[in-house]
C-alpha atoms as one frame of an Amber mdcrd trajectory, in Angstrom:
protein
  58.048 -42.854  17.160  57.790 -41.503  14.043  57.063 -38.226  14.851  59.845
 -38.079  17.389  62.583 -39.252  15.081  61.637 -36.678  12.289  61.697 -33.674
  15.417  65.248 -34.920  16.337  66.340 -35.030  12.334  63.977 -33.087  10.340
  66.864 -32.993   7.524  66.347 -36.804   7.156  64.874 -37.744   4.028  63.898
 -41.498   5.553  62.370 -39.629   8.962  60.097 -37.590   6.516  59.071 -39.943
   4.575  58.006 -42.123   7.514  56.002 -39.642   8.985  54.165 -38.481   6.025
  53.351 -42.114   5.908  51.670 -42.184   9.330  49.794 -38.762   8.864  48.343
 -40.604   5.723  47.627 -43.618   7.230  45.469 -41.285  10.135  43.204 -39.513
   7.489  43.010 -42.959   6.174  41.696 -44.363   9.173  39.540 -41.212   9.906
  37.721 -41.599   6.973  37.053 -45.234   7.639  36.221 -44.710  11.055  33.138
 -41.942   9.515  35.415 -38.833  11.252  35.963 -36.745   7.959  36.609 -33.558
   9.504  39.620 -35.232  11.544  40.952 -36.444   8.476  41.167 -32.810   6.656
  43.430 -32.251   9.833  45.787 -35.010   9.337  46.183 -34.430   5.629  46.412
 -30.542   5.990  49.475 -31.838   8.349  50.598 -34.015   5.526  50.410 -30.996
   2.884  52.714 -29.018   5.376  55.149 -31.259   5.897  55.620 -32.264   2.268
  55.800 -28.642   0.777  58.614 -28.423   3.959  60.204 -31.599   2.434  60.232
 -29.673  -1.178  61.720 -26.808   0.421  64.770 -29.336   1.387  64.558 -31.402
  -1.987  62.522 -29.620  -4.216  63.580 -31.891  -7.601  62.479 -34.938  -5.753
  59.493 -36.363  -8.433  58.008 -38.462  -5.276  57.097 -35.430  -3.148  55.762
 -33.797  -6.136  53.745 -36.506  -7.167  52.596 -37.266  -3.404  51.403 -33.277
  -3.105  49.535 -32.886  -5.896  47.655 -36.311  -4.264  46.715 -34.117  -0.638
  44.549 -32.265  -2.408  42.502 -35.528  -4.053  41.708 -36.699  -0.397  41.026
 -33.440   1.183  38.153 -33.117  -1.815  36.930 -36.666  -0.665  36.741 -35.761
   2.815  35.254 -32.429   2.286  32.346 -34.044   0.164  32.096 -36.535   2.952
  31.617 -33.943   5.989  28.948 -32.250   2.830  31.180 -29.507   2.546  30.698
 -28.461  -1.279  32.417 -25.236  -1.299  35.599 -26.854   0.156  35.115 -29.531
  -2.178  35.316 -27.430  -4.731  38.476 -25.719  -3.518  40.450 -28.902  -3.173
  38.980 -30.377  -6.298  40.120 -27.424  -8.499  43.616 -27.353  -6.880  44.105
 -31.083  -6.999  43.215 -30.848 -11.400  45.380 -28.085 -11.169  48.205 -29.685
  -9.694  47.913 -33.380 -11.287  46.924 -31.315 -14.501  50.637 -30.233 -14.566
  52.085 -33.996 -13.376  49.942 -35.128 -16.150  51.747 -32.990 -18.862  55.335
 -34.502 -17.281  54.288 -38.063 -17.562  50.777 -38.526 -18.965  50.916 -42.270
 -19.328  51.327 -42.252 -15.232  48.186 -44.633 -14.053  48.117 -43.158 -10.893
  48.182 -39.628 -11.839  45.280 -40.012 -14.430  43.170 -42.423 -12.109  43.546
 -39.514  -9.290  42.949 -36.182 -12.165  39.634 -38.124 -13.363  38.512 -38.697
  -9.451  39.422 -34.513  -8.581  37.102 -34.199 -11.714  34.125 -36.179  -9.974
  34.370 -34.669  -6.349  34.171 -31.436  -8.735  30.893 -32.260 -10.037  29.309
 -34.283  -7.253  30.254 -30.972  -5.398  28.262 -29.020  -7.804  25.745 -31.315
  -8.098  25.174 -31.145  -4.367  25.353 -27.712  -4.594  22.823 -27.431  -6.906
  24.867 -25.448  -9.595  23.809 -28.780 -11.815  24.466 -26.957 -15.243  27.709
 -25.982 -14.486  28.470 -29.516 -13.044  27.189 -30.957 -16.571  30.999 -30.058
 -18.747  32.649 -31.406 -15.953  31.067 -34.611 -15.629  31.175 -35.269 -19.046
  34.705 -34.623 -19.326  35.627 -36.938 -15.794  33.397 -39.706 -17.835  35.364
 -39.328 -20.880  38.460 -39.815 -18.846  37.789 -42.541 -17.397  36.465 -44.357
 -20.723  40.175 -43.536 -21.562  41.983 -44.846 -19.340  39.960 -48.794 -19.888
  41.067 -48.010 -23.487  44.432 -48.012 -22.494  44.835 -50.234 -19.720  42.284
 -53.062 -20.545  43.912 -55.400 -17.894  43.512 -53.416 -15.164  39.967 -53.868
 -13.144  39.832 -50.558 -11.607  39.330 -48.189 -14.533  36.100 -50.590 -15.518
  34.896 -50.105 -12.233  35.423 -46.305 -12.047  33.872 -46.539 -15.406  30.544
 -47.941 -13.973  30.337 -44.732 -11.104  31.317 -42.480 -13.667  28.472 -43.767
 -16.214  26.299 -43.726 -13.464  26.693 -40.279 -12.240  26.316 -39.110 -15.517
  23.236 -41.027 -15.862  21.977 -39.249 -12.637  23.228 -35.583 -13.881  20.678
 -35.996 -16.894  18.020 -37.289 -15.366  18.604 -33.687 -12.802  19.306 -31.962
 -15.622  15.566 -33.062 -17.288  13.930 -32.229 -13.819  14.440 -28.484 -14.108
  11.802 -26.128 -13.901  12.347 -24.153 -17.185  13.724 -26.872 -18.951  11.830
 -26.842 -22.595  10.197 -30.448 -23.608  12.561 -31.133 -26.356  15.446 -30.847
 -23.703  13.683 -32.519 -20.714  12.738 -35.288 -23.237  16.625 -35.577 -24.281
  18.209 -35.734 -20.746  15.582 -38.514 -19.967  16.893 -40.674 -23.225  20.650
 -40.042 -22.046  20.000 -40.631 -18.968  18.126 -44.068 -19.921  20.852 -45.026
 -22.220  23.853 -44.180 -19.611  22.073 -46.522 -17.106  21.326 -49.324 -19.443
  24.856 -49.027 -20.240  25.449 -49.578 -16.366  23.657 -52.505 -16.144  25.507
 -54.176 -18.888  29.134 -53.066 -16.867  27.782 -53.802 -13.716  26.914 -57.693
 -14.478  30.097 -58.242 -16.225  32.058 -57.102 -13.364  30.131 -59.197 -11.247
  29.768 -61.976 -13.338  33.530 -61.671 -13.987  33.954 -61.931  -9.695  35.705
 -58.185  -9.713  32.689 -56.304  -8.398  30.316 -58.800  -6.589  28.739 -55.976
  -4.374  27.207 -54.550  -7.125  24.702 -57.241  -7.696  22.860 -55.077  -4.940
  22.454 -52.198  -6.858  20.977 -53.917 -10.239  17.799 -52.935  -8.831  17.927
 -49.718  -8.513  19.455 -48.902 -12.117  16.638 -50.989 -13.248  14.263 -49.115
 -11.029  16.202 -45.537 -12.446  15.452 -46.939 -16.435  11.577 -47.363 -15.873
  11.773 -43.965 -14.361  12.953 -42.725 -17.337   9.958 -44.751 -19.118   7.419
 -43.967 -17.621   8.615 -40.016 -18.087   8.373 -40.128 -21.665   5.828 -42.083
 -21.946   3.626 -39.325 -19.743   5.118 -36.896 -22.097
C-alpha cells in the first residue's frame, strides 16, 4: 500500500516518508531473519529513494540525518554476509557522512552512537581482513568514543553497553596484535598486558550491567573473558 500510494504521488512528503519506513523495516527483518544480502537490497532501495526525496526537499534535516544512517546498516550487513571490502566501503562513507552531521549538531545522541558503530564495522572489517595494524588507530579511536559518550550521558544504558563491546574488541585487537609473527618481545609482551587489562576491565562492566538487570545475557560470556585473561597469563608467564 505503501508503495502504491508513493507511485501515484511521489511529490508527497507523507507517501515518502511511509515508504522509506517499510524499506527499513524489510532490511530490518532481513537481518533478523539471517538474509543479509537481501537486506543490502532493501536499504540500497532506501538510499535511492531518500537522495530522490533530497532532490525534492533538499534543506529537510530528517532526510539528511536518515541518509547518512543507510550507510551504518549497509556496513552491518556487509560484515554479516563476511563481506570486508564492502564493509569497508560503507563504513568509510557512513564516518564520512555522520562526520559532517556531527560538526552541525555534535551533542546529537543518535548521530554519535551511529559515527562510533561506522568506526567498529571499520575495524572488525579490517580485523577480519587481516590488515590488523591498520585496524589498531581505528579501534582505539571507536573505543575512545564510546568512553565519551557514558561521560556525557551517564543515564543512558546503551553507551555502557557499547562500552563493554568496544573494550572488548580492543581487548581482542591486542591480544592479535601480540600474536604476530615479527612482533619483537617487548611489543608482544605489551599487547598481552593491554589486552589483559582491557578484559579485566570487561569483567568489571559486564557484572555491573548485569548485576544492575540492563545486560543479563552477558552473565554467559563471564567465562570466556575470564578464560581470555589466563590466556594472557599464562603468555607471559611462558615468556
Amino acid at each position: 500500500m505503501q508503495r502504491r500510494r508513493f507511485e501515484i504521488d511521489p511529490a508527497n512528503r507523507d507517501a515518502h516518508r511511509d515508504l522509506v519506513v517499510l524499506v527499513n523495516r524489510l532490511g530490518n527483518l532481513a537481518i533478523a531473519t539471517g538474509n543479509p544480502r537481501a537486506a543490502v537490497k532493501h536499504w540500497n532501495e532506501a538510499r535511492d529513494l531518500l537522495r530522490g526525496a533530497l532532490g525534492r526537499w533538499p534543506d529537510d534535516p530528517e532526510l539528511q540525518a536518515q541518509l547518512a544512517n543507510v550507510p551504518v546498516k549497509l556496513a552491518q550487513a556487509w560484515l554479516t554476509a563476511g563481506d570486508f571490502a564492502q564493509t569497508e566501503t560503507e563504513a568509510r562513507a557512513a564516518m564520512a557522512s555522520l562526520g559532517t552531521l556531527l560538526e552541525q549538531q555534535e551533542e546529537r545522541y543518535p548521530v554519535r552512537a551511529n559515527h562510533a558503530a561506522a568506526q567498529g564495522m571499520l575495524g572488525h572489517a579490517l580485523i577480519s581482513a587481516g590488515r590488523v595494524r591498520e585496524a589498531e588507530a581505528t579501534m582505539v579511536s571507536y573505543h575512545a568514543a564510546v568512553e565519551r559518550m557514558v561521560d556525557d550521558y551517564p543515564d543512558l544504558a546503551d553507551p555502557r553497553r557499547d562500552l563493554l563491546y568496544a573494550t572488548d574488541a580492543l581487548a581482542r585487537l591486542h591480544r592479535e596484535l601480540a600474536d604476530e609473527p615479527d612482533r619483537a618481545d617487548r611489543g608482544r609482551r605489551r599487547n598481552l598486558q593491554r589486552a589483559q587489562t582491557l578484559w579485566t576491565d570487561c569483567i568489571e562492566r559486564a557484572r555491573g550491567l548485569v548485576d544492575e538487570g540492563l545486560l543479563p545475557e552477558e552473565r554467559a560470556e563471564l567465562p570466556r573473558l575470564e578464560r581470555s585473561i589466563a590466556d594472557c597469563q599464562a603468555q607471559l608467564a611462558a615468556g
